[in-house]
Coordinates of C-alpha atoms in Angstrom, one line a residue:
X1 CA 95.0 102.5 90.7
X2 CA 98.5 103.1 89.3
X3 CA 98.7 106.4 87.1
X4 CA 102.2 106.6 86.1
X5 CA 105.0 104.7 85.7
X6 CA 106.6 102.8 89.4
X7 CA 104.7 105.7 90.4
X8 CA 101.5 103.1 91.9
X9 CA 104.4 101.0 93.9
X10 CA 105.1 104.3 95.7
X11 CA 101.9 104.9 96.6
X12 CA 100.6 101.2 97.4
X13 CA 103.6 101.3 99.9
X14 CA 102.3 104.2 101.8
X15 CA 98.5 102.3 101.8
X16 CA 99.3 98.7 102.6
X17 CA 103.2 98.0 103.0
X18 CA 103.9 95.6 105.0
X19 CA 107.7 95.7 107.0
X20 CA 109.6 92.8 105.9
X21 CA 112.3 90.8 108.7
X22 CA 114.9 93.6 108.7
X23 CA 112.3 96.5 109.1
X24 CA 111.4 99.0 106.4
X25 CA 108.1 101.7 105.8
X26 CA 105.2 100.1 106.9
X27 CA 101.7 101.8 105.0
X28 CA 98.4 103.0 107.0
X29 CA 96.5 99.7 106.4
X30 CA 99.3 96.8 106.0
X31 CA 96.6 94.1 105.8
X32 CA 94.6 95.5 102.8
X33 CA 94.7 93.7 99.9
X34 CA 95.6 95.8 96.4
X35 CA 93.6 95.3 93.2
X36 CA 95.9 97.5 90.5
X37 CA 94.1 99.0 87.8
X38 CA 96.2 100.7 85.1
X39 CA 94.9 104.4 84.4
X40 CA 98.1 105.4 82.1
X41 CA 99.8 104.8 79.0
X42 CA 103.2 103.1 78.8
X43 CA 104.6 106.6 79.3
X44 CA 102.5 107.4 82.5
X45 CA 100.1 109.3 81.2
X46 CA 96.6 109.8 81.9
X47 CA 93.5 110.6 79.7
X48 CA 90.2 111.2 81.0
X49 CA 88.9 108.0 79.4
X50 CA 91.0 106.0 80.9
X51 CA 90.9 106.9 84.4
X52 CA 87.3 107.2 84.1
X53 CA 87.8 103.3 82.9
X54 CA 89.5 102.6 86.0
X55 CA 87.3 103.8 88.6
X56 CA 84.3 101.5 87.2
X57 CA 86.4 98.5 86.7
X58 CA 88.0 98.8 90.4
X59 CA 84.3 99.4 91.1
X60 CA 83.3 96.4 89.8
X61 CA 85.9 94.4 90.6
X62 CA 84.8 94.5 94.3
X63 CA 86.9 97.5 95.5
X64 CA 86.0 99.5 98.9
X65 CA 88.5 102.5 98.9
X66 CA 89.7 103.6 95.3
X67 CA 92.9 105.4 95.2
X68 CA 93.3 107.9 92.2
X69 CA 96.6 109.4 91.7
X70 CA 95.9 111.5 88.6
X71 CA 94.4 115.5 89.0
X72 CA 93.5 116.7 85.2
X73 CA 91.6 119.8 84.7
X74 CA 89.3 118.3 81.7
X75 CA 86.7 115.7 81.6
X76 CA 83.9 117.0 84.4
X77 CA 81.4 115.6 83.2
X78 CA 82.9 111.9 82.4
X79 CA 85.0 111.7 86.0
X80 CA 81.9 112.9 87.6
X81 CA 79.8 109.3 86.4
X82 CA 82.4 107.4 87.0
X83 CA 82.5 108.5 90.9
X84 CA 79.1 108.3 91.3
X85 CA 79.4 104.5 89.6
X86 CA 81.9 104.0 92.3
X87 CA 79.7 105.7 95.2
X88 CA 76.4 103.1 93.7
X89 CA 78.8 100.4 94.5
X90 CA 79.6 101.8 97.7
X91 CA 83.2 102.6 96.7
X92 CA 84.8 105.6 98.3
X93 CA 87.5 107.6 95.5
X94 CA 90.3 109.5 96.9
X95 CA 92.3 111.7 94.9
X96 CA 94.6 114.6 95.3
X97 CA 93.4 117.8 94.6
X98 CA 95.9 119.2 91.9
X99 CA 98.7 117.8 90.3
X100 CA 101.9 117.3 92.0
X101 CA 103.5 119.6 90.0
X102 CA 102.5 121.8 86.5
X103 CA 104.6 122.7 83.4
X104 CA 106.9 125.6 83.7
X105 CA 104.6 129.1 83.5
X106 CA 101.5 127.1 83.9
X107 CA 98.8 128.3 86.1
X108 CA 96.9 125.8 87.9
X109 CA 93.2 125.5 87.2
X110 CA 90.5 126.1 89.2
X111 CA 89.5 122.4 89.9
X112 CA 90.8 119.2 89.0
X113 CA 88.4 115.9 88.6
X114 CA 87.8 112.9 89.8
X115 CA 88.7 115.0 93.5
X116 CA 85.8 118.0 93.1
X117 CA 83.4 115.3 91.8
X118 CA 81.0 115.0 94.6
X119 CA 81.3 111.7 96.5
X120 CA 85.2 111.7 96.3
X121 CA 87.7 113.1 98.9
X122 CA 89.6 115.8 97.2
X123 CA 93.2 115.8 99.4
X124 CA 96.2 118.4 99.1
X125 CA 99.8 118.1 101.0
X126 CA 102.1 119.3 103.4
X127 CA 105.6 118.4 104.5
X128 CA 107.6 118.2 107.5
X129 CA 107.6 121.4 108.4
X130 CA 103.5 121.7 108.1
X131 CA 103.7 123.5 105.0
X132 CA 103.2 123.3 101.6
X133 CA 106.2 123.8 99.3
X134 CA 106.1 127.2 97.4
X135 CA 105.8 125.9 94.5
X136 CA 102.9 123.7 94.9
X137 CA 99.9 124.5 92.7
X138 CA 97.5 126.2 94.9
X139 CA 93.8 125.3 94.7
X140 CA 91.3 125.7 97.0
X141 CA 88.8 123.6 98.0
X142 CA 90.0 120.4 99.7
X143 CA 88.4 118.4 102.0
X144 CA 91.7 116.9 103.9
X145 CA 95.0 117.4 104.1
X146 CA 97.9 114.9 104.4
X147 CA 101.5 114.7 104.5
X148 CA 102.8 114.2 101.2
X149 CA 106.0 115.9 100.8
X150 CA 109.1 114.2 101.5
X151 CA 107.6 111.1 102.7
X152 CA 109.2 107.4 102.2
X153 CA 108.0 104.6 100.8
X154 CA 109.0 100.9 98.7
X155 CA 110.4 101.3 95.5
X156 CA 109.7 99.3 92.3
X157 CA 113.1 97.7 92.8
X158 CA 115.9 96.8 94.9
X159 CA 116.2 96.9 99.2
X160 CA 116.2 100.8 99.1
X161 CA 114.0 103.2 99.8
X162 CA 112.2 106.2 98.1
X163 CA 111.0 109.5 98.7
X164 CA 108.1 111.2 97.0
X165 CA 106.8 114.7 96.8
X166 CA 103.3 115.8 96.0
X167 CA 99.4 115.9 96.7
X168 CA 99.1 112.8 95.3
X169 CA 100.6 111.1 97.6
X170 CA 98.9 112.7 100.3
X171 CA 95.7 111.3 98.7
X172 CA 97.3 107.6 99.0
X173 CA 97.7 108.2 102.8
X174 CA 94.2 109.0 103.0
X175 CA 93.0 105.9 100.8
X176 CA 94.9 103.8 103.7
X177 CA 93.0 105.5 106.4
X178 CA 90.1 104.8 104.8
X179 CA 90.8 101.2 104.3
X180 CA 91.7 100.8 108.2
X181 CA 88.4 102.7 108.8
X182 CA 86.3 100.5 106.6
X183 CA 88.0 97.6 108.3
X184 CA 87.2 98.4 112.0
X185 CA 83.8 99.7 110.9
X186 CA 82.0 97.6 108.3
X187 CA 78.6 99.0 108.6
X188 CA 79.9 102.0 107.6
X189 CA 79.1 103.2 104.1
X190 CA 81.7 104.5 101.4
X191 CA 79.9 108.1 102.3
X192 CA 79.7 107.8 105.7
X193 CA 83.3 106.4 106.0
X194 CA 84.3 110.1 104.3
X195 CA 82.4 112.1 106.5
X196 CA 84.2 110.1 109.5
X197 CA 87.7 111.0 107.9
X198 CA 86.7 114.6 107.6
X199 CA 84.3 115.2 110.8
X200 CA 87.4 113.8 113.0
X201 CA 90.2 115.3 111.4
X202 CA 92.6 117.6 113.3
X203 CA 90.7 121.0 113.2
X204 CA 92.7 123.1 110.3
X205 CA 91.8 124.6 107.5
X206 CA 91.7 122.5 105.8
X207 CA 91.3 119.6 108.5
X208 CA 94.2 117.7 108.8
X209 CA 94.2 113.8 108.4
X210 CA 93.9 111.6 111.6
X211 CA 93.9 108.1 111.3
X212 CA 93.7 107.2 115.1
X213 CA 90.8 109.7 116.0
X214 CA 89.1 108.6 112.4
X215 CA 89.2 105.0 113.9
X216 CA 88.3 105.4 117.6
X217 CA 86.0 108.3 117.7
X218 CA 83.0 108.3 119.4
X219 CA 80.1 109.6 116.7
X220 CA 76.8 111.0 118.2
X221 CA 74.6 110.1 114.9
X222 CA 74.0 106.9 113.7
X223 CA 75.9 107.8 110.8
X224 CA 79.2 108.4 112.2
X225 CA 79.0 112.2 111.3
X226 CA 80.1 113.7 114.2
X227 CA 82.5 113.4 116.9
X228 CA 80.8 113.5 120.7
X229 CA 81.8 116.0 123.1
X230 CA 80.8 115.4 126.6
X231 CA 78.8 117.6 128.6
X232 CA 80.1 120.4 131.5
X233 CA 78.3 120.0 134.5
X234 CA 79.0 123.0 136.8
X235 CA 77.8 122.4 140.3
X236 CA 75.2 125.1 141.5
X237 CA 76.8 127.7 144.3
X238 CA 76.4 126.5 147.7
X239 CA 73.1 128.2 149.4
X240 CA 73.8 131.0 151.2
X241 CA 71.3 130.0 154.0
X242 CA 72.8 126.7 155.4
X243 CA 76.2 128.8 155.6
X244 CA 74.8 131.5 157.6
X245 CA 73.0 128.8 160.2
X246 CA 76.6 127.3 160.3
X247 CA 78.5 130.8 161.1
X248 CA 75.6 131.8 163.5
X249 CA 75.8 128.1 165.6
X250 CA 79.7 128.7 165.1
X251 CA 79.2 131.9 167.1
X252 CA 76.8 130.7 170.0
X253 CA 78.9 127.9 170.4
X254 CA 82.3 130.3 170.7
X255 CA 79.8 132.4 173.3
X256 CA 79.0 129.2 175.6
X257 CA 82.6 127.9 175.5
X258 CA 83.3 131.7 176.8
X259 CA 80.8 131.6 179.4
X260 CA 82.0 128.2 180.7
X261 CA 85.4 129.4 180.7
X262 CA 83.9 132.9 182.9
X263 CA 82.2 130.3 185.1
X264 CA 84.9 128.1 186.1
X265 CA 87.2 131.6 187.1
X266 CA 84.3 133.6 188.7
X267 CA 82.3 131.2 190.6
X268 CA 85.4 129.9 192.9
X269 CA 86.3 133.4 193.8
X270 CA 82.6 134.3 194.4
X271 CA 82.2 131.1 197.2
X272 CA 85.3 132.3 198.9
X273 CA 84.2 136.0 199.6
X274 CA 81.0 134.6 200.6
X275 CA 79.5 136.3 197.6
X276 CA 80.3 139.8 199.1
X277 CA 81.8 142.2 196.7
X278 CA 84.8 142.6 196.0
X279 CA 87.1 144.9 198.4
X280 CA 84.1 144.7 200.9

């Protein structure tokens, strides 16, 4: 769903790009297809209304994994319906957590919608380095984390590429993972494809996205909840009995192979001296 101006070809690139003959960024899930769903104005920005007008027309147009690239600290209640319309439809919304940046002296607020609607996956960055950049606005409360800061993507023109800074595109890394997921795993719900994103993330606070381990974990619950961890089996301690038997028949068998050594040296000698003692 593009929010702001070229700002949706950015982040489709890091979902579904696909490298052309002489290379180039390739997204997370370069076989999805992309339905783009205007949620701006001509000057790239969003009102609640509209975004809220985005989510049910992606949802209805068919959509599995909704991408949502705006954070605004209004409209609860609104945003809130329209992710559960898209979770009825079995559509899971991913958006980043906060804004990827505020206005000079702003403070951030304490949530931003559609990511703290229930249902969505609320996502927050890091760059290279692991880190946030210092003057990222800091909420709390995500469920994933992603690299958004200084990553590369397509442009909306020419052979060149971009780089792009900010939660939301974090979030647009985790819509691709959740495409790929959804892809390997069809009988997966919009729900359950979250919690699989989440439950095998890189432990973190909070958890770290991993698309491989998201798509090739092994769940113990039918619902693909939680990652299985195989058992320890520590053999029992050897019984002390069978060794004892073993260092006693170790020691009468060191006595006979002394006796039969004795034997062979003292019964010679004895036959000579016609068994008379010695010095006799």
């Amino acid at each position: 769903m593009c929010i702001r101006d070229r700002h949706g070809t950015f982040a489709a690139g890091l979902i579904a790009a696909t490298p052309g003959a002489a290379g180039g960024p390739a997204g997370l899930a370069p076989e999805a297809r992309i339905l783009a769903v205007r949620g701006a104005d001509e000057r790239g920005g969003s009102t609640v209304a509209q975004v809220a007008a985005g989510i049910r027309t992606a949802a209805d147009e068919g959509a599995s994994v909704i991408y949502v690239a705006a954070a605004l600290a209004a409209g609860k209640a609104e945003l809130t319906k329209a992710v559960a319309y898209a979770s009825e439809k079995d559509a899971l919304v991913v958006a980043p957590l906060a804004p990827d940046a505020l206005p000079r002296d702003a403070k951030p607020a304490a949530w931003y919608w559609p990511a703290a609607a229930p249902g969505a996956i609320g996502v927050t960055d890091y760059g290279p380095d692991g880190q946030r950049p210092a003057n990222a606005p800091v909420v709390g409360g995500a469920d994933l984390a992603a690299p958004g800061d200084a990553v590369v993507s397509i442009g909306p023109e020419g052979s060149g590429h971009f780089i792009g800074y900010g939660a939301s595109f974090a979030a647009a890394h985790v819509a691709g993972a959740a495409a790929q997921v959804r892809a390997r795993h069809p009988e997966l719900s919009a729900a359950d494809t979250a919690r699989r994103l989440t439950e095998a993330a890189y432990p973190a606070s909070p958890p770290r996205l991993d698309p491989y381990a998201a798509l090739t974990a092994v769940l113990t619950d039918e619902k693909g909840a939680v990652p299985r961890t195989e058992r320890a089996e520590v053999p029992p301690p050897p019984a002390a009995e069978p060794r004892t038997r073993a260092l006693i028949a170790a020691g009468v068998g060191g006595g006979v192979v002394l006796l039969v050594a004795a034997g062979a040296v003292v019964i010679p000698r004895g036959r000579a001296r016609n068994w008379r003692p010695a010095g006799s």
